Tab-separated table of C-alpha atoms in Angstrom:
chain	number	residue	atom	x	y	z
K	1	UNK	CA	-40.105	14.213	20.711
K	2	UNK	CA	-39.152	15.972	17.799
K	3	UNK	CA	-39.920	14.233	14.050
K	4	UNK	CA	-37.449	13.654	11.632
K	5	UNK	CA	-38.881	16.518	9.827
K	6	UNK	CA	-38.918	19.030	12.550
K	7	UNK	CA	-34.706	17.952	12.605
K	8	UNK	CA	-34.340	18.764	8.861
K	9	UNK	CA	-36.177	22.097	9.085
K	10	UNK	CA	-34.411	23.275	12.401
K	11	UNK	CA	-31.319	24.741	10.572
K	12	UNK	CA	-28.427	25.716	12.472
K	13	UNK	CA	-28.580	29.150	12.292
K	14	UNK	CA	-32.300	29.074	13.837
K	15	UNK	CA	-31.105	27.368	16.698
K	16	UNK	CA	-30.465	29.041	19.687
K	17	UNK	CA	-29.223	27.966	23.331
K	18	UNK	CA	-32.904	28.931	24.606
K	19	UNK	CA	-34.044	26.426	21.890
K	20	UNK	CA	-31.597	23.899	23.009
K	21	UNK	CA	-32.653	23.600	25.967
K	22	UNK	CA	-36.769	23.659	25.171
K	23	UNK	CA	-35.783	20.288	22.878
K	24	UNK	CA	-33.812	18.827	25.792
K	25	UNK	CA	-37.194	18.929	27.936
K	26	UNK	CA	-38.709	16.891	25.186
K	27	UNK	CA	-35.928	13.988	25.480
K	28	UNK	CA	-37.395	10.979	26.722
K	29	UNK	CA	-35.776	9.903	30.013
K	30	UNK	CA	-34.722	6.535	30.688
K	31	UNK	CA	-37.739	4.122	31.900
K	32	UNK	CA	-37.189	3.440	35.587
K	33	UNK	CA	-39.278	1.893	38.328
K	34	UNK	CA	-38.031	3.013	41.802
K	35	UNK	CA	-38.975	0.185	45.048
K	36	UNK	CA	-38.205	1.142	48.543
K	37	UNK	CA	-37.612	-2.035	50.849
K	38	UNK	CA	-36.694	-2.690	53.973
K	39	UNK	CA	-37.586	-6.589	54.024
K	40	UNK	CA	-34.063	-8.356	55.100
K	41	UNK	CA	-34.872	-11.132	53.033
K	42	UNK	CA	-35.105	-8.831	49.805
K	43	UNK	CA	-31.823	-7.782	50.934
K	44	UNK	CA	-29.956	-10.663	51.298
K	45	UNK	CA	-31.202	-11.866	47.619
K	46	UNK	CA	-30.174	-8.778	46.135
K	47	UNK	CA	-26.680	-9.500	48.184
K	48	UNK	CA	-26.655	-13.137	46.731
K	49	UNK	CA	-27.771	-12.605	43.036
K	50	UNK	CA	-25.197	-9.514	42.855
K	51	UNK	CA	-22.576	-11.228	40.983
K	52	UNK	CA	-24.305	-12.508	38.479
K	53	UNK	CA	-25.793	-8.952	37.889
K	54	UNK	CA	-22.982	-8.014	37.380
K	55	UNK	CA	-21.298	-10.364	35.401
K	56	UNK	CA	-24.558	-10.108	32.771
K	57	UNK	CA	-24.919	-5.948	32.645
K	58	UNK	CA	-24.189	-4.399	29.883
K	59	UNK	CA	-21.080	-1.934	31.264
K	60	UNK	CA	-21.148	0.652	27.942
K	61	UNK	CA	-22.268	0.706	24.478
K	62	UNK	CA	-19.945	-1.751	22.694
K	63	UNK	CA	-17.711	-0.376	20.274
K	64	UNK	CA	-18.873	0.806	16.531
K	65	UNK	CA	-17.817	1.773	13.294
K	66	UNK	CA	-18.145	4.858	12.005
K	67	UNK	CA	-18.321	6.270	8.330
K	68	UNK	CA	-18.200	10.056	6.722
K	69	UNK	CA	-18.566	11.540	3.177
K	70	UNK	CA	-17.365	14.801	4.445
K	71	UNK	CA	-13.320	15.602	3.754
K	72	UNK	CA	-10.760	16.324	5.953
K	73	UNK	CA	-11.316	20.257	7.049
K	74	UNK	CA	-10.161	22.772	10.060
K	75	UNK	CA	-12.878	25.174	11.891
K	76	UNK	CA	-11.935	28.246	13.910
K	77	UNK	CA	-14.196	28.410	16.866
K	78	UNK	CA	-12.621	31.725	19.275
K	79	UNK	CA	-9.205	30.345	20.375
K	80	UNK	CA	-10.288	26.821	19.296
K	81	UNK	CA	-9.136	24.965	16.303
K	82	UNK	CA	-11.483	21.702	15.571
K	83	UNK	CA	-9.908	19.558	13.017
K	84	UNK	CA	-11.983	17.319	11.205
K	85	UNK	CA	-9.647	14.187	10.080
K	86	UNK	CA	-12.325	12.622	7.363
K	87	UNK	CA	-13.358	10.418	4.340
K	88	UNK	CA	-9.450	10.916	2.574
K	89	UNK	CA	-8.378	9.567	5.748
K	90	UNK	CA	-8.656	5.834	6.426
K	91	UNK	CA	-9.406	6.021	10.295
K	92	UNK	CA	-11.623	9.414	10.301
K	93	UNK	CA	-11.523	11.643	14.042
K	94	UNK	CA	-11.911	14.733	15.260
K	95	UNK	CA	-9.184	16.737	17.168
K	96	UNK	CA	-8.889	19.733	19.082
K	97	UNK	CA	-6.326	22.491	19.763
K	98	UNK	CA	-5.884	25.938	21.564
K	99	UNK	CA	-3.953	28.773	20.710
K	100	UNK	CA	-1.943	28.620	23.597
K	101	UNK	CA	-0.265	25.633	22.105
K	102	UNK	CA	-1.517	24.498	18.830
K	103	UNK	CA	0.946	21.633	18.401
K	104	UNK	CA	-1.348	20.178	21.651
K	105	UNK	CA	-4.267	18.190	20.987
K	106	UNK	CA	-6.316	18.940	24.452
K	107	UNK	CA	-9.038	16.590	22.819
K	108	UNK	CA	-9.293	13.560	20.092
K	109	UNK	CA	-11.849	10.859	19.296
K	110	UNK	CA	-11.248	7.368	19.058
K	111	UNK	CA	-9.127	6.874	15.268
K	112	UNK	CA	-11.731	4.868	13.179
K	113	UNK	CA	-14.426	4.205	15.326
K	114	UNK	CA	-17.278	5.823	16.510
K	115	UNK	CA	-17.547	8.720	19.305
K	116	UNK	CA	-21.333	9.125	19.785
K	117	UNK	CA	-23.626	6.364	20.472
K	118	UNK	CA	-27.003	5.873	22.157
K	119	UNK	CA	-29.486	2.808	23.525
K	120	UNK	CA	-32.651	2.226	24.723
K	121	UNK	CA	-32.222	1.437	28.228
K	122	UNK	CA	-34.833	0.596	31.013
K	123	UNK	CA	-34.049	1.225	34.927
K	124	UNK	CA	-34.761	-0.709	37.895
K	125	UNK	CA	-33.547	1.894	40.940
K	126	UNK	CA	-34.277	0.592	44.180
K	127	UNK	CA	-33.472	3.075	47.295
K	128	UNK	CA	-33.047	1.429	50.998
K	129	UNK	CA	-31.267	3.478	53.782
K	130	UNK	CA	-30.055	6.232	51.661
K	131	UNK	CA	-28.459	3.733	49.380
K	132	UNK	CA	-29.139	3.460	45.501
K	133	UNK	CA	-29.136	0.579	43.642
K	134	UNK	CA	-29.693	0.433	39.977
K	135	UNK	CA	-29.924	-2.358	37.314
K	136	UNK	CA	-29.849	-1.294	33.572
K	137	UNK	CA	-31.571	-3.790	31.291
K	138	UNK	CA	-30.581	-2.604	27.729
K	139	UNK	CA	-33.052	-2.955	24.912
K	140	UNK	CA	-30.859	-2.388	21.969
K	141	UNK	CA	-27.716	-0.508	21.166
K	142	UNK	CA	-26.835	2.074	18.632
K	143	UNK	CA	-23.323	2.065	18.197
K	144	UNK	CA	-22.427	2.457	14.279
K	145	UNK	CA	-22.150	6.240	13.504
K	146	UNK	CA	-21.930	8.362	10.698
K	147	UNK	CA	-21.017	11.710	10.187
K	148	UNK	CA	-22.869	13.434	7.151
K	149	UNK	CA	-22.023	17.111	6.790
K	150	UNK	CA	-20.341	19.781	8.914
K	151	UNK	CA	-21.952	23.196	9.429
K	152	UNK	CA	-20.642	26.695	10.454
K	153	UNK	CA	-23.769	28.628	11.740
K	154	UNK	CA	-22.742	31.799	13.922
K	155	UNK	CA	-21.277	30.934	17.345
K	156	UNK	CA	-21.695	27.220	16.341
K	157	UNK	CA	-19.685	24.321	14.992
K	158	UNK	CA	-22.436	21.597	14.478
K	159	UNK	CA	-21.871	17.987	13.281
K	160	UNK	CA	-24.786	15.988	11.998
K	161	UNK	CA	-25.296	12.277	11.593
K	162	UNK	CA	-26.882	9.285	12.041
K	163	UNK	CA	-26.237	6.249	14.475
K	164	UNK	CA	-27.515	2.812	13.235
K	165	UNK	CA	-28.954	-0.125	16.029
K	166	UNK	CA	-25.944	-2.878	15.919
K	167	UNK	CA	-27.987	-5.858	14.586
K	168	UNK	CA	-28.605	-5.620	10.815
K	169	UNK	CA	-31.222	-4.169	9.341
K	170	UNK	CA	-32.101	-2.455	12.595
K	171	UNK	CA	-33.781	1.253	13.232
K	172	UNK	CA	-31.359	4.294	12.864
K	173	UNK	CA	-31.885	7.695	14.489
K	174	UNK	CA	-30.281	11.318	13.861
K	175	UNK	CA	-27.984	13.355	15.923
K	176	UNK	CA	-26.656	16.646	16.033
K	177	UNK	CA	-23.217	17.852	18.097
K	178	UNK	CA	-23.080	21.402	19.010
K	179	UNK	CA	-20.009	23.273	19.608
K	180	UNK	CA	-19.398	26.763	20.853
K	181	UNK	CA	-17.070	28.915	23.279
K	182	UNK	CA	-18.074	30.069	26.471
K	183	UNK	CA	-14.734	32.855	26.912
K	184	UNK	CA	-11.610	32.186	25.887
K	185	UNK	CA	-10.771	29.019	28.161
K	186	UNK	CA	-14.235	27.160	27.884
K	187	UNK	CA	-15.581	24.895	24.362
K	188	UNK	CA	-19.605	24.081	25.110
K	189	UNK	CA	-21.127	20.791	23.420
K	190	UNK	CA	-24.340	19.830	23.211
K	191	UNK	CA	-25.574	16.680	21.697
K	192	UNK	CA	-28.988	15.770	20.867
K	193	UNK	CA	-30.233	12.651	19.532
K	194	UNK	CA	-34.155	12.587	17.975
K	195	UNK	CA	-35.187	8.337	17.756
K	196	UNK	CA	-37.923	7.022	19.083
K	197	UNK	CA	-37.424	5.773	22.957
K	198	UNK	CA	-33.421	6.253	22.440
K	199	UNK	CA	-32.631	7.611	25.896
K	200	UNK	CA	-28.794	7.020	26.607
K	201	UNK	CA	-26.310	8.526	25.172
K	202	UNK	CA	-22.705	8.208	24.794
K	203	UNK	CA	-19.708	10.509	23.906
K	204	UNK	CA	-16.365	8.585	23.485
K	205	UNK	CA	-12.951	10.072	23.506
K	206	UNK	CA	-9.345	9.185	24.303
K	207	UNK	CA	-7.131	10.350	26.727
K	208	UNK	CA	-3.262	10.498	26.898
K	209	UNK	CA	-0.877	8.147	29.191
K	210	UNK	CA	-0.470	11.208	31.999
K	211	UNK	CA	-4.127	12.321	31.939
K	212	UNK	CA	-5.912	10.934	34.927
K	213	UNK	CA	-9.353	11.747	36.551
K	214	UNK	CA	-10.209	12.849	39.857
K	215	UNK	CA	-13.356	13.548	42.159
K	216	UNK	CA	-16.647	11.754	41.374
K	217	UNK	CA	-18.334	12.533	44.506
K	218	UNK	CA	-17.266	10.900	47.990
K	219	UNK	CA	-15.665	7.456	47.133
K	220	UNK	CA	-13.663	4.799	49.348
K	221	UNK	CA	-12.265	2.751	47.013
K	222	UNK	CA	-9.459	4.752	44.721
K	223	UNK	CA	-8.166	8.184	43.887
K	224	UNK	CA	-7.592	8.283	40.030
K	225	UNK	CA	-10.363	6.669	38.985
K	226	UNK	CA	-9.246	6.902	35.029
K	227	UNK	CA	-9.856	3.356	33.381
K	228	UNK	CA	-12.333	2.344	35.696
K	229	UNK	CA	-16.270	2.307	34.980
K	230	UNK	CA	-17.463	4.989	37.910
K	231	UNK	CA	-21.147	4.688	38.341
K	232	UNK	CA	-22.913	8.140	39.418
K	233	UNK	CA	-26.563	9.049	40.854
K	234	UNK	CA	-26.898	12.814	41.019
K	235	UNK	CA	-29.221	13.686	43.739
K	236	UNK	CA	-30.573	17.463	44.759
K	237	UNK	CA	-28.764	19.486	42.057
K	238	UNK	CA	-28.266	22.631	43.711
K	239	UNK	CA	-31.906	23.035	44.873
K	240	UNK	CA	-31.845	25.298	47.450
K	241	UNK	CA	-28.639	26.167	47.256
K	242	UNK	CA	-28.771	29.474	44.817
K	243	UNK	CA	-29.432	27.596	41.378
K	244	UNK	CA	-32.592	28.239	39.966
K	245	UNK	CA	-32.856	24.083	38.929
K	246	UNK	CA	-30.922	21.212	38.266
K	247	UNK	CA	-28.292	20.892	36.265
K	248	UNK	CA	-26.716	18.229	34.213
């Protein structure tokens, strides 16, 4: 992983999308141990112990605060307009609009709390028959943000912070939130996180009354799947299939 130093002497304008992508292989991924089982009796406990699994796992990173020096300002990013709603404002959020219809916000944070979080999570996956099944036993939580200075560099919007661990006088760790436009249509982010073993990360945003979310992957439960927590194992990526690797 990256030191805190390395993060402070990586300015913006020295960062490229090659570079990205080099300090995303350096990301710690989640600690997992994978079992494959076939025992019936293993089964049936997993069966009987499920809902209390469930009713003690964490779903998301509960909700933080989130705090800014930085004033209210507007970016122009292509056809994009990101408006930064900040410390002269008593709920701080970002915003976004296109120049097809600026008095549309496509895209808004949360108003007053926090929109990027991580945790330190460890995995239990356990495969049987082509099924997956995963527990997630969370270590801590890192859901108080901060938002410390906004930087133009190039093709880039970039928003840096911190996030600090939810019990007091816990560990903090820096972040950095990338934004650029891929054609006129299409706004890229990137986020990165640099804290020792933080491996889950979390974007929040809000949605409007008629927005609603589709797809997921095969499911046989419901169609719009918006207010629901929809859990998702990506297997293969493309291998084989004309990508050169896996995507996120």
């Amino acid at each position: 992983m990256p030191s805190p130093q390395d993060y402070q002497e990586n300015t913006p304008e020295a960062l490229t999308f090659k570079q990205l992508q080099q300090l995303q292989k350096q990301v710690k991924r989640p600690k997992s141990r994978v079992r494959a089982s076939g025992w019936v009796v293993r089964r049936l406990l997993r069966v009987l112990t499920k809902p209390f699994r469930i009713i003690f796992r964490p779903k998301v990173i509960d909700f933080g605060a989130i705090a800014t020096v930085v004033p209210s300002q507007t970016y122009q990013l292509g056809e994009f307009t990101i408006n930064w709603q900040g410390a002269d404002t008593q709920k701080p959020y970002l915003y976004i609009n296109h120049a097809d219809n600026p008095s549309k916000i496509i895209w808004h944070t949360p108003a007053g709390q926090n929109f990027i979080a991580g945790a330190k999570v460890h995995l239990e996956i356990i495969e049987e028959r082509g099924s997956v099944e995963i527990d997630e036993n969370r270590k801590s939580q890192f859901p108080n943000q901060t938002v410390d200075r906004i930087e133009e560099a190039g093709d880039f919007l970039v928003i840096f912070g911190r996030l600090q661990e939810s019990r007091s006088q816990g560990e903090s760790a820096q972040y950095a939130l990338y934004f650029r436009t891929s054609g006129s249509k299409q706004l890229d982010f990137y986020l990165h996180i640099i804290g020792d073993d933080i491996n889950l990360a979390q974007l929040r945003f809000a949605t409007s009354a008629d927005e609603h979310f589709y797809g997921f992957g095969e499911q046989f439960s419901r169609i719009d799947c918006k207010g629901y927590e929809v859990r998702i194992v990506t297997e293969e990526g493309g291998i084989g299939r004309g990508d050169p690797a896996p995507k996120p």
